[in-house]
XYZ file of C-alpha atoms in Angstrom:
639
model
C -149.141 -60.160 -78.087
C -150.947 -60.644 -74.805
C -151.247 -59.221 -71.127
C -152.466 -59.616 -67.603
C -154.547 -56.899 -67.474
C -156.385 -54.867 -64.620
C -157.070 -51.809 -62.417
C -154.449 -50.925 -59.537
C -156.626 -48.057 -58.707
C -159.066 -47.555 -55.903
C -161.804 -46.698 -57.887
C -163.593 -48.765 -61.078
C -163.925 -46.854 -63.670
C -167.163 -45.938 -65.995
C -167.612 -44.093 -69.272
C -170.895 -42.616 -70.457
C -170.864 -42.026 -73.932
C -174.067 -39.447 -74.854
C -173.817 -39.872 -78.264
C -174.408 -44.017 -78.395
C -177.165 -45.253 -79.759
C -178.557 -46.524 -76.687
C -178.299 -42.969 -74.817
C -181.224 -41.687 -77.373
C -183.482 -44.406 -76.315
C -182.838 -44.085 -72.626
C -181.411 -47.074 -72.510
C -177.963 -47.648 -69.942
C -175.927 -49.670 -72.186
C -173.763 -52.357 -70.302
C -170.391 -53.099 -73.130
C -169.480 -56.280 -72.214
C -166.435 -57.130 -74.129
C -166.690 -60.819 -74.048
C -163.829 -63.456 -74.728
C -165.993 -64.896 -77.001
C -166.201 -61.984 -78.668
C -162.427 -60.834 -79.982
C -163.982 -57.321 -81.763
C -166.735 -56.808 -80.104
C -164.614 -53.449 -78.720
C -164.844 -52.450 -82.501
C -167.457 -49.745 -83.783
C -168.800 -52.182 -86.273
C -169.062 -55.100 -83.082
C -172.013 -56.631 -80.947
C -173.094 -55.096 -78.349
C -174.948 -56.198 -75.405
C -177.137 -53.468 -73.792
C -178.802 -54.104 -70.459
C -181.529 -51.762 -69.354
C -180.967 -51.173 -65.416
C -184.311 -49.639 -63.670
C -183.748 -46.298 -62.220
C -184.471 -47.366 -59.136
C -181.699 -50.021 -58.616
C -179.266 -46.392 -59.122
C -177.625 -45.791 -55.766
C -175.573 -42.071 -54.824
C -172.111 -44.082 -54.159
C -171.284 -43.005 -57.820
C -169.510 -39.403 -58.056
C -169.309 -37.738 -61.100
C -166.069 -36.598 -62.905
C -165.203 -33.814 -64.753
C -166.738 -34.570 -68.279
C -164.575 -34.977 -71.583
C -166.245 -34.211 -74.947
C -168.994 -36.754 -75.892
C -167.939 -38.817 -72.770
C -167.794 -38.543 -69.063
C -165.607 -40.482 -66.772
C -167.456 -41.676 -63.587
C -165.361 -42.867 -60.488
C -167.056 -46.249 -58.601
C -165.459 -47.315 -55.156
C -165.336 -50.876 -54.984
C -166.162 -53.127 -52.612
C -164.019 -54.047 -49.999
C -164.838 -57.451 -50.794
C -163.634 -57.763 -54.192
C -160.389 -56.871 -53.647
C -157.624 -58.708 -54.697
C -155.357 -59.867 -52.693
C -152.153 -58.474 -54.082
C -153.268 -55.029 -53.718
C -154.586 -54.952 -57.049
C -151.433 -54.971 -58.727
C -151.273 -55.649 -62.574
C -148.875 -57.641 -65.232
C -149.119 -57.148 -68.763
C -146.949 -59.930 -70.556
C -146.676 -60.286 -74.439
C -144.456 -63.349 -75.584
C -142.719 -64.475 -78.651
C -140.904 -67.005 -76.973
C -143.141 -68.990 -74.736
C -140.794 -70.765 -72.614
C -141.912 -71.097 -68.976
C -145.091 -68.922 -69.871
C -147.251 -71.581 -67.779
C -144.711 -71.405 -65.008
C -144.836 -67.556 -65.006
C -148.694 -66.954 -65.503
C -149.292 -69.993 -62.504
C -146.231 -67.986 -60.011
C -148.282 -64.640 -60.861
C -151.939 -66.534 -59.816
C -150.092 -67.963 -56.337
C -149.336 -64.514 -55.421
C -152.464 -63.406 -55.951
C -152.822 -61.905 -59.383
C -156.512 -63.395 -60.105
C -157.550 -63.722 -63.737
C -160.638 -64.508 -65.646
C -161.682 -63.475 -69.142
C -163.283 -60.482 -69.602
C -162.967 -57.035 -69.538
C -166.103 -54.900 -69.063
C -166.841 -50.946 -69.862
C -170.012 -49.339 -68.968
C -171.571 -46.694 -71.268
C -174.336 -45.110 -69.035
C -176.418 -41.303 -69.320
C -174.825 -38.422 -68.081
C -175.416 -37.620 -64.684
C -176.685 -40.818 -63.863
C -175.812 -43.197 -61.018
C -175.013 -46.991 -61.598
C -175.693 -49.781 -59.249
C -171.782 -50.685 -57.573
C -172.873 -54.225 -57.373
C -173.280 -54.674 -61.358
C -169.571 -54.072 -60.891
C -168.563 -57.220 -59.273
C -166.545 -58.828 -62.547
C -164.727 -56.020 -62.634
C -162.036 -55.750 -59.759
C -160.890 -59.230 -61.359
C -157.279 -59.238 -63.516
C -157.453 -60.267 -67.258
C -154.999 -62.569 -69.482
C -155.002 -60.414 -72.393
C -153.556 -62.191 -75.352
C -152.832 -63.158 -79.219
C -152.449 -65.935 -81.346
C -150.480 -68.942 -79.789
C -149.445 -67.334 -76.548
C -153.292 -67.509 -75.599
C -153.276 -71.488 -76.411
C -150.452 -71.760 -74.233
C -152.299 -70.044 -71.355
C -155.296 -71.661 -71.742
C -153.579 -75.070 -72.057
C -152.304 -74.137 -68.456
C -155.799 -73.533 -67.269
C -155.303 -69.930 -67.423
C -158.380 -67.757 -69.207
C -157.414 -65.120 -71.692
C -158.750 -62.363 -73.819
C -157.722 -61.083 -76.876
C -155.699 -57.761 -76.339
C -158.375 -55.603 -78.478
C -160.675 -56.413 -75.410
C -158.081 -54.222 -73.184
C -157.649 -51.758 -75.562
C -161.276 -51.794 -76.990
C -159.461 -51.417 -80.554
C -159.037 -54.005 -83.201
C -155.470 -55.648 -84.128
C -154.846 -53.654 -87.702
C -152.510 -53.080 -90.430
C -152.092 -57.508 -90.210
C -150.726 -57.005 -86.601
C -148.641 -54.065 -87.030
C -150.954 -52.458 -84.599
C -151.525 -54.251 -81.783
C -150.245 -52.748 -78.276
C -149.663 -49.281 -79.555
C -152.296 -47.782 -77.865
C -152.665 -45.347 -74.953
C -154.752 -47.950 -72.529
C -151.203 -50.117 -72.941
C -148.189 -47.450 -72.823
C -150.003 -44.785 -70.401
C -150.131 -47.568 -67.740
C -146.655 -48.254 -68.324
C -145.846 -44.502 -68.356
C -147.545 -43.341 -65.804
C -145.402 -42.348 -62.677
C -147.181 -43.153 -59.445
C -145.588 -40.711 -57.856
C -146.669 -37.553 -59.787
C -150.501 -36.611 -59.211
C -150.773 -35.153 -62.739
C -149.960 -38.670 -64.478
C -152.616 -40.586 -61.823
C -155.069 -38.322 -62.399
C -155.248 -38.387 -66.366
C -154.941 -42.064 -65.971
C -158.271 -41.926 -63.859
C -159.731 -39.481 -66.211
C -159.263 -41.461 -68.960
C -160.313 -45.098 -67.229
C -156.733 -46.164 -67.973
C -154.998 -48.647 -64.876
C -151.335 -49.358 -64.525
C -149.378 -52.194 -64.637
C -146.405 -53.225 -62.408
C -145.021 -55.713 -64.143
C -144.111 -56.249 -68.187
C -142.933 -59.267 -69.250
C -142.130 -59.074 -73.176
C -139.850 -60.199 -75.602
C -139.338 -60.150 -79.277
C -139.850 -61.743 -82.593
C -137.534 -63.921 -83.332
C -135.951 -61.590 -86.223
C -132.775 -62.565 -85.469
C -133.595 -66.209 -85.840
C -135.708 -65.609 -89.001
C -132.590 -63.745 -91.084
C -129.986 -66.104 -89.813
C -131.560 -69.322 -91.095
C -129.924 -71.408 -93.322
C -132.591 -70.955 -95.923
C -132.373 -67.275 -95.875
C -135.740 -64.927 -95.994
C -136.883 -62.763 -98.625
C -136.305 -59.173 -98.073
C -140.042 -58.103 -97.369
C -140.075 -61.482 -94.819
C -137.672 -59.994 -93.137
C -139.123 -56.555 -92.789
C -142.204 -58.110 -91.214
C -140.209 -59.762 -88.925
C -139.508 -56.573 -87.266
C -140.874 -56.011 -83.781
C -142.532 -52.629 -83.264
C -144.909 -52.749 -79.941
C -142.677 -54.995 -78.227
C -139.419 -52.841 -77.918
C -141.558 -49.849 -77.358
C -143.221 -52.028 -74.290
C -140.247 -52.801 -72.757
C -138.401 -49.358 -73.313
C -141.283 -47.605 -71.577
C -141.157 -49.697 -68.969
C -137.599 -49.842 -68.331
C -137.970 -45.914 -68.859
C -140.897 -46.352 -65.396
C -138.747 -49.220 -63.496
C -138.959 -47.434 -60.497
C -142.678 -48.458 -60.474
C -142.703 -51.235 -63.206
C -140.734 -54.986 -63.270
C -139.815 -55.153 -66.521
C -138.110 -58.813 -67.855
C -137.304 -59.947 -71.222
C -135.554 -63.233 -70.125
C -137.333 -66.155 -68.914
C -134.319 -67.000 -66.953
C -135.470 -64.115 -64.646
C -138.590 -65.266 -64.031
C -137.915 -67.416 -60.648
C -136.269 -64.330 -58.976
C -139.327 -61.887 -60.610
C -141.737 -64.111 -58.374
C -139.180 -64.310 -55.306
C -139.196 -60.773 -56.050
C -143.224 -60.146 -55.699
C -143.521 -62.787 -53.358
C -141.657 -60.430 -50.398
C -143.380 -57.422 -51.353
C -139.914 -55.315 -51.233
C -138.896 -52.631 -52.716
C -135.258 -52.967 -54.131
C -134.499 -50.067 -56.816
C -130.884 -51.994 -57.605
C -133.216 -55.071 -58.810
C -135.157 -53.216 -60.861
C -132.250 -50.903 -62.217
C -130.785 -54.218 -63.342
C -133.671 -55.475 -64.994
C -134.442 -52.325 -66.519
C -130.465 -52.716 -67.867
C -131.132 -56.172 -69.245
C -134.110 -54.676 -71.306
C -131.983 -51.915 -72.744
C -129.622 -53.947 -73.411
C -131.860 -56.338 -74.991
C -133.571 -54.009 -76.988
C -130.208 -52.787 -78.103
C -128.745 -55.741 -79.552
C -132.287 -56.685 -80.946
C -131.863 -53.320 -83.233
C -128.019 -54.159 -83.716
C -129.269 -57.214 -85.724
C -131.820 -55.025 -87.563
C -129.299 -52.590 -88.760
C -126.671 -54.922 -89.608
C -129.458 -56.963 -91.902
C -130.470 -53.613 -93.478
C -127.324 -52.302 -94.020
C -126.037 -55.712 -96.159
C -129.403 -55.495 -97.841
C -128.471 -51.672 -99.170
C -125.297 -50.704 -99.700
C -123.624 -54.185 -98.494
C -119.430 -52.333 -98.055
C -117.688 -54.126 -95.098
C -117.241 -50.481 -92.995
C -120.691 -48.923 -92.148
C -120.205 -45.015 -90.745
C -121.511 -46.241 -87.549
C -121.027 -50.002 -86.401
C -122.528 -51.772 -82.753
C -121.548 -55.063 -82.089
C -123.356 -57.221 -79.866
C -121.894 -59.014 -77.184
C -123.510 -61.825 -74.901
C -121.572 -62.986 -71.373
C -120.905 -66.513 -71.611
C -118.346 -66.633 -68.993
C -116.434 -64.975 -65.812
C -112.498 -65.693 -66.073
C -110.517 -66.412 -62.905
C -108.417 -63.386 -64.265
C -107.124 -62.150 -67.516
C -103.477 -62.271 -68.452
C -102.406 -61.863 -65.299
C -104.281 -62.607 -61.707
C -104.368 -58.965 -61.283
C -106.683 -58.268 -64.035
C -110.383 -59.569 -63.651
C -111.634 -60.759 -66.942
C -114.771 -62.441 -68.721
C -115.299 -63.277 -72.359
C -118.022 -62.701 -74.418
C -119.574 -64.115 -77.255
C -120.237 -62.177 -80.546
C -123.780 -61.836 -81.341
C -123.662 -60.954 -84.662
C -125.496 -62.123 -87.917
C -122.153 -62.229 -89.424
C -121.032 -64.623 -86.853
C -123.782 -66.928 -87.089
C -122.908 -70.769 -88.496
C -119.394 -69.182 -88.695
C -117.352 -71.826 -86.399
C -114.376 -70.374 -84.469
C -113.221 -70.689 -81.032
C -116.077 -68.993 -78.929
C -118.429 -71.500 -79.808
C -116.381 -74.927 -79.677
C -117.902 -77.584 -77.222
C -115.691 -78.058 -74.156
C -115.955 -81.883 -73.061
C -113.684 -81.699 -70.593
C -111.197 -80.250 -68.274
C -110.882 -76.747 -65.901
C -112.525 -74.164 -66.841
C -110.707 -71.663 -69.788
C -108.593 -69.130 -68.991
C -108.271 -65.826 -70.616
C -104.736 -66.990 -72.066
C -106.334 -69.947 -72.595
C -108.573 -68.624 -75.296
C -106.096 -66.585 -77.304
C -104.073 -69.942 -77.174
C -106.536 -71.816 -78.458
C -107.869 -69.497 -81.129
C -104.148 -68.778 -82.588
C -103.730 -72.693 -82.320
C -107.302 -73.594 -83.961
C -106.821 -70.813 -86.788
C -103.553 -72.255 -87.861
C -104.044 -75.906 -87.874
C -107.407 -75.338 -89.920
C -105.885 -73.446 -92.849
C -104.096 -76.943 -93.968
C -106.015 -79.180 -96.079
C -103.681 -82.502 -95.437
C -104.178 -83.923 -91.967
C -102.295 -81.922 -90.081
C -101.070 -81.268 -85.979
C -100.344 -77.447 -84.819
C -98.627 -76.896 -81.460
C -99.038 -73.588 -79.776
C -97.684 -71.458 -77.137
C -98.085 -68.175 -76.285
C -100.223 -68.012 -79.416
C -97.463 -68.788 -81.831
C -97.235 -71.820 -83.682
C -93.727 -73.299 -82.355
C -94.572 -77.190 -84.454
C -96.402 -77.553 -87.334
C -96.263 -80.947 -89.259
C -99.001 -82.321 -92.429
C -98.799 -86.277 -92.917
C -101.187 -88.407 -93.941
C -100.754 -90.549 -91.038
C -101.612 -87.730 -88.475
C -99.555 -90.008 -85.670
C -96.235 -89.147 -87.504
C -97.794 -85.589 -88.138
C -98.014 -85.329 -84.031
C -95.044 -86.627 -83.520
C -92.812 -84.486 -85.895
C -95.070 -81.136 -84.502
C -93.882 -82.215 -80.751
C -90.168 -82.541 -82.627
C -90.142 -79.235 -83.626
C -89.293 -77.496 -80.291
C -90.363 -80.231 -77.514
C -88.867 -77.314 -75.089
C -91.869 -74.705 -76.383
C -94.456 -77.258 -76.564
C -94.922 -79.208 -73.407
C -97.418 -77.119 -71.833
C -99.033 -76.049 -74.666
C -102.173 -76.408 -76.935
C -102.171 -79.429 -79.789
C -104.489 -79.237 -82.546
C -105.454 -81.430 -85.159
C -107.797 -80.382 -88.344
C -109.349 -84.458 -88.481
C -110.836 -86.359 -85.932
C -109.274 -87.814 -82.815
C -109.880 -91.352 -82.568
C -108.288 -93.720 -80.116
C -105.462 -94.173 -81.834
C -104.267 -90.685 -81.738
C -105.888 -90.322 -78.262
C -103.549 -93.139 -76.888
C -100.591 -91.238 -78.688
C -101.346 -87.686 -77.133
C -101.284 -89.433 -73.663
C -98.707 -91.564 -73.778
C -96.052 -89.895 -75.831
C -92.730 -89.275 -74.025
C -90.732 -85.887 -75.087
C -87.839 -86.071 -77.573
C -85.719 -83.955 -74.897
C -85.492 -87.014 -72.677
C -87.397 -89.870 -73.828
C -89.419 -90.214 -70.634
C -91.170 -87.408 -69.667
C -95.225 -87.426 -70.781
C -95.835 -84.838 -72.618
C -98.607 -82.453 -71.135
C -100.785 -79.710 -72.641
C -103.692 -77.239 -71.656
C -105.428 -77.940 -74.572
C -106.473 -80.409 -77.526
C -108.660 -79.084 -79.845
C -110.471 -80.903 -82.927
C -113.200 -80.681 -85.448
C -114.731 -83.974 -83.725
C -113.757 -86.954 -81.411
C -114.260 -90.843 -81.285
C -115.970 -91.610 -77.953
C -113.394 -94.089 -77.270
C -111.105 -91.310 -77.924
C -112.458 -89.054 -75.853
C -112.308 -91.475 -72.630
C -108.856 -91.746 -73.597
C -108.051 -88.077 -73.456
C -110.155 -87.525 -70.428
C -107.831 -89.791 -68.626
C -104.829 -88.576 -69.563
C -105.848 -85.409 -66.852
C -108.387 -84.059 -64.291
C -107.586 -80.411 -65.591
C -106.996 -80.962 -69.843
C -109.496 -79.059 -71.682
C -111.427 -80.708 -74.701
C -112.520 -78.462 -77.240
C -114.823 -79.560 -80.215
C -114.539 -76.542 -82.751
C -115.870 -75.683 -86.204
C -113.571 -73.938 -88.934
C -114.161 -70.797 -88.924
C -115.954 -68.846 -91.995
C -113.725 -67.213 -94.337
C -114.776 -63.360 -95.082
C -115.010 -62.377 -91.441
C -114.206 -58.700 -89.867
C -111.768 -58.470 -87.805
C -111.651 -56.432 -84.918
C -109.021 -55.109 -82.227
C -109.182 -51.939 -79.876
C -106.922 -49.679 -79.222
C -107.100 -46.777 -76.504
C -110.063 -45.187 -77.375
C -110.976 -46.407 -80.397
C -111.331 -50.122 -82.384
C -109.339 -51.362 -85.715
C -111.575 -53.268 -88.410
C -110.041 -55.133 -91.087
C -110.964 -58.137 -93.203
C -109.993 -61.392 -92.006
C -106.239 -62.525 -93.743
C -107.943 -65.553 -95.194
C -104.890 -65.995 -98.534
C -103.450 -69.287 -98.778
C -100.796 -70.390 -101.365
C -103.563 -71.298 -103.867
C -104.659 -67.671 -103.920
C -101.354 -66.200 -104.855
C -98.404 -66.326 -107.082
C -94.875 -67.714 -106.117
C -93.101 -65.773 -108.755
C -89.503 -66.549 -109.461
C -86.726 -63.964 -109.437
C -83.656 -65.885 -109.484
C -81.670 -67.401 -111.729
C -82.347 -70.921 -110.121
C -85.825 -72.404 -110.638
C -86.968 -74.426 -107.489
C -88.012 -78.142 -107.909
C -91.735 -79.191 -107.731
C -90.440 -80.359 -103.602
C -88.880 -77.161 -102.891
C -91.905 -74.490 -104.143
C -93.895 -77.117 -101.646
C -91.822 -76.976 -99.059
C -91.846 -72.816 -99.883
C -95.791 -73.021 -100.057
C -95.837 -74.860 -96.425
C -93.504 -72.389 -94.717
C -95.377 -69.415 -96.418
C -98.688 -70.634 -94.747
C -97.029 -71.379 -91.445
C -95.072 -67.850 -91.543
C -98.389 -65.920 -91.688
C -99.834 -67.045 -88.251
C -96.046 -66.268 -86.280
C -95.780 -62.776 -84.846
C -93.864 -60.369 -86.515
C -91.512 -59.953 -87.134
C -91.528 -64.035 -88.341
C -89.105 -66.311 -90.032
C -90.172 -70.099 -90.806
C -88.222 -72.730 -91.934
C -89.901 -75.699 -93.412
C -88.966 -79.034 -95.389
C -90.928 -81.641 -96.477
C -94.304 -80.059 -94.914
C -92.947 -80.277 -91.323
C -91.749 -76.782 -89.830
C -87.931 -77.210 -88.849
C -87.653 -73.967 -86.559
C -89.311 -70.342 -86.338
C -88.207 -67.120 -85.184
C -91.040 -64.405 -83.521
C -91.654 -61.330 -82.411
C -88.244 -59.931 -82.759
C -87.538 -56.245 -83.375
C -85.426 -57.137 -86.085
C -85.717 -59.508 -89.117
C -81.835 -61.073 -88.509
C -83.098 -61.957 -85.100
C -85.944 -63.936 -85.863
C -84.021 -65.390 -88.640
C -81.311 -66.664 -86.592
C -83.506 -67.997 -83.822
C -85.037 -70.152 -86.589
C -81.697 -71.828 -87.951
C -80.583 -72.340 -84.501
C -84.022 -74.309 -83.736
C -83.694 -76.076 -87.209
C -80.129 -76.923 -86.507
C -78.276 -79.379 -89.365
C -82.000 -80.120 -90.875
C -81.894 -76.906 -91.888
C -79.835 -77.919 -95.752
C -82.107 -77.559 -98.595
C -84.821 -76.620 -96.667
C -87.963 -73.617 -97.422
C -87.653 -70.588 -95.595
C -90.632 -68.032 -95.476
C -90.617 -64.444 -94.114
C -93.889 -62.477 -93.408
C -91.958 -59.283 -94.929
C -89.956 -58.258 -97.374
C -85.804 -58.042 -96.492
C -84.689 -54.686 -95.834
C -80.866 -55.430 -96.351
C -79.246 -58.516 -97.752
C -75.618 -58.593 -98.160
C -74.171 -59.423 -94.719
C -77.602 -59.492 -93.084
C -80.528 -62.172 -93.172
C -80.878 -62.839 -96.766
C -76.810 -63.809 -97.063
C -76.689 -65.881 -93.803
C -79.795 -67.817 -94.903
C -78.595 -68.493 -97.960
C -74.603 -69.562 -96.063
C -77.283 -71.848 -93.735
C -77.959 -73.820 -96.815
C -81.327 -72.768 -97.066
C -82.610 -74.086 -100.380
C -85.501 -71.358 -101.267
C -86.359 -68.037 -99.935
C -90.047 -67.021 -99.989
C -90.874 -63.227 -99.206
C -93.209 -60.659 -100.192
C -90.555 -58.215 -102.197
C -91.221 -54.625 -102.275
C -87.654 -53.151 -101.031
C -85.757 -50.910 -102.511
C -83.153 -53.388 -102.276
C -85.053 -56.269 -103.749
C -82.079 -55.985 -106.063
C -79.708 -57.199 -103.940
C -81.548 -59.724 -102.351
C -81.629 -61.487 -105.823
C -78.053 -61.062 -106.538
C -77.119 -62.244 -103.040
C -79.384 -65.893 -103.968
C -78.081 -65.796 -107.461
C -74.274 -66.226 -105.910
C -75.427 -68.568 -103.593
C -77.516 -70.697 -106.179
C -80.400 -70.281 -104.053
C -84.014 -70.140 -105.577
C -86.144 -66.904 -104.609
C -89.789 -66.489 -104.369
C -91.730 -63.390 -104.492
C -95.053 -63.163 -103.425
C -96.449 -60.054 -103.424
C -98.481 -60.697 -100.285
C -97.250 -59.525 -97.055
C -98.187 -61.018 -93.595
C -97.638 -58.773 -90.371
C -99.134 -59.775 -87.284
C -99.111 -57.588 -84.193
């Protein structure tokens, strides 16, 4: 760790220590604590000792109230050594070095002078030191660690090993380092309360006005691909720096605290015109609770998978990072922003918050559900395959090998639903397909382009992506990953949030179990397979029809199942013969309701969860009808 270090007070401070060494041979002992000396603070460390003649001793010095072996002795300085920033102080310990030159060169131009060492005098009681042997010492210090003090002193800045502030070793292999009362009582200490200034005085402690800190990189450390070995991890844990920058987001009303180097620019605007804004520092002193808050979010989500590992802790915080304002949210009354999700769990994971946008206005909030529903579906097919979204329901879903004819026959579906929608495609746009998705002409007319919001992909051809950016100023791009299976999903309610796993089944996970008396051919449990996937990403209640792994109609959000059922036929029209048909939920009724129309439609296989009382009847009313029924155990409700 390391810090700009020095006093802010009007006085230098000296300590006479009667029980040194030096004081029994009536010797004044002068500690220099040298940068070329990194423990020389230590009991067991050099020390220089300077004998000063009694009569260079001048009356300036005024005793203070003595302290058990030691006496604190209060030194005005000269005029002429003061600093000028009035003596203000920074104490900065970095993990992350970015724009550390930038920040320790801002804080020299304003004034904040540093050289390399840090001096305390142990003199005999009662006597009186020379002022002028205290010219280093109205000077600010870099105090610093490791490779944050290469990085100053490669930007010509001298620094000095914290232990030299604190005039205690680094212990415990660095566990140790800024916990100390020389660090956190000049953090602490209220400027404004007599009491704190004067036991800052009495113990030769100064204050600093400005901590800049952040963390190690913990979070970076457990999320790595190559993983970390439990004790790693444990050492990875920052202990001084959070209690840094809590203290001094605890004093912002006297102390600047930042933990993002993005804030350093407006930190030195900040110092630069010596003002006094509380609602800056308030803000900053947010950003460090906030940052210290989703550091230890990390921390307990790592050590609660490496103990008991269940999905559902007692208590759960989830870490959210702004990555964007939104125009508005659903509607233009509502402001709106999204948010990232900071946690380990979602690290690597793919999904729609982290896709690459290459193009196009900026997202919208509708935008985003649009394009998540849209991305979620398409990726769940392992064939090439085109989804075609709006108002986050799949309304044309089509798997072909030649993913032109799989575009096509998505648009075919319901041309109506999907011009204005979001495309997606689970293989790579080249310029082939590019050309296709701008040119193509709706099946409602023949001549009208179609136009969408949205393409999304798993990657692009450059020459398709010049293609697509042509088609429109405004059509968003979206590179995405597939997102990790295993995931928790979350959704608030008033007052309170739902967590449930991720519904990651697909066909290959379950059993299609036959009921009926007619067994369905190799084509037709396909076809059932197809519309069982598709049926589990339309809102409930949902009714797909499917043949020959293109969907043929569906039928959402309806109160009741006959209603979604007979929006699908009518969207599947005379393609509906022979054809799959998939419900998210089991049939509550069948004779004269959904399961007997269907199966009047022509529909050629029924697949459903089961699970009614009348499950019966449902089979009896496909066994008259020769249609094959599927039962899958699995239901698929989404809200």
């Amino acid at each position: 760790m390391l810090g700009f270090a020095a006093t802010t007070t009007s006085t230098s401070t000296i300590v006479a220590n009667t029980a040194h060494p030096a004081y029994s041979r009536g010797a004044y002992a002068v500690h220099l604590c040298n940068s070329q000396r990194t423990s020389c603070c230590s009991q067991s460390s050099s020390i220089f000792f300077v004998r000063i003649p009694s009569s260079s001793l001048r009356s300036s010095i005024h005793p203070v109230k003595a302290m058990a072996e030691a006496e604190t002795l209060s030194i005005p300085k000269a005029e002429s050594q003061s600093s000028g920033s009035g003596d203000k102080q920074a104490l900065i310990s970095l993990s992350d070095k970015q724009d550390l030159a930038f920040l320790g060169s801002g804080l020299q131009g304003l004034g904040y002078v540093v050289w390399n060492v840090v001096i305390n005098i142990l003199i005999e009681r009662n006597s009186n030191v020379d002022a002028e042997l205290m010219h280093m010492y109205d000077r600010y210090t870099v105090v610093s660690t490791g490779g944050t003090a290469s990085a100053l002193e490669k930007a010509g800045v001298s620094v000095t090993k914290v232990e030299q502030l604190t005039c205690f070793p680094e212990m415990l292999d660095g566990r140790v380092k800024t916990l100390h009362p020389s660090i956190h009582g000049g953090i602490l200490a209220r400027r404004d309360q007599k009491h704190h200034m004067e036991a800052l005085n009495k113990h030769g402690i100064g204050t600093f006005d400005v901590v800049v800190v952040n963390l190690y990189p913990f979070y970076e450390k457990v999320s790595s691909t190559g993983g970390i070995a439990f004790e790693d991890g444990i050492e990875n844990i920052d202990i001084g720096g959070p209690a840094m920058i809590r203290a001094a987001a605890k004093n912002h009303k006297d102390v600047l605290v930042v933990v993002d180097s993005q804030d350093y620019p407006s930190l030195l605007e900040f110092l630069q015109g010596n003002q006094d804004d509380q609602q800056f520092r308030r803000k900053l002193a947010w950003k460090a609770f906030q940052h210290v808050a989703a550091y230890d979010s990390a921390v307990s989500e790592w050590l609660w998978k490496q103990t008991v590992g269940d999905k559902f802790p007692p208590s759960l915080t989830v870490p959210l990072s702004l990555k964007s304002s939104l125009r508005y949210g659903e509607n233009p009354h509502q402001k709106a922003a999204f948010y990232v999700d900071k946690s380990l769990a979602e690290v690597n994971a793919g999904g729609i918050a982290t896709a690459l946008q290459h193009h196009g206005k900026e997202m919208s909030y509708n935008n985003y559900l649009d394009a998540d529903a849209a991305w979620n579906c398409v990726s769940e097919f392992k064939n090439p395959t085109c989804v075609i979204v709006k108002h986050t329901n799949p309304c044309g879903v089509a798997s072909r090998n030649d993913i032109l004819e799989a575009y096509r026959l998505a648009v075919k579906a319901d041309p109506v639903s999907a011009f204005g929608g979001i495309v997606a495609f689970n293989i790579e746009v080249d310029e082939a397909l590019a050309k296709e998705i701008r040119e193509f002409r709706s099946p409602t007319d023949g001549e009208t382009r179609m136009f969408y919001e949205i393409v999304v992909a798993p990657k692009y051809s450059e020459r398709g992506l010049d293609i697509l950016r042509g088609k429109s100023k405004t059509l968003r791009i979206l590179e995405a990953s597939k997102n990790e299976k295993g995931k928790l999903s979350l959704r608030q309610v008033g007052g309170g949030w739902l967590a449930q796993d991720s519904d990651d089944l697909t066909p290959q996970d379950i059993q299609f179990k036959v009921v009926s008396e007619k067994t369905p051919q190799e084509s037709e449990l396909c076809d059932a397979e197809f519309a069982w996937l598709c049926v589990k990403h339309v809102k409930s209640n949902a009714i797909v029809i499917a043949k020959d792994n293109c969907m043929l109609g569906m039928g959402s959000g309806q109160p009741n199942r006959l209603e979604s059922l007979r929006i699908a036929l009518r969207k599947a029209g005379d393609e509906v013969k022979g054809a799959a048909l998939a419900s998210d939920a089991f049939f509550p009724f069948a004779w004269k309701d959904a399961v007997e129309e269907a199966c009047e439609s022509g529909i050629g296989v029924i697949a459903e969860p089961g699970g009614s009382i009348r499950d019966g009847d449902a089979i009896d009313c496909c066994n008259k009808y020769g249609v094959s029924l599927l039962l899958t155990s699995v239901r698929h409700f989404r809200h």
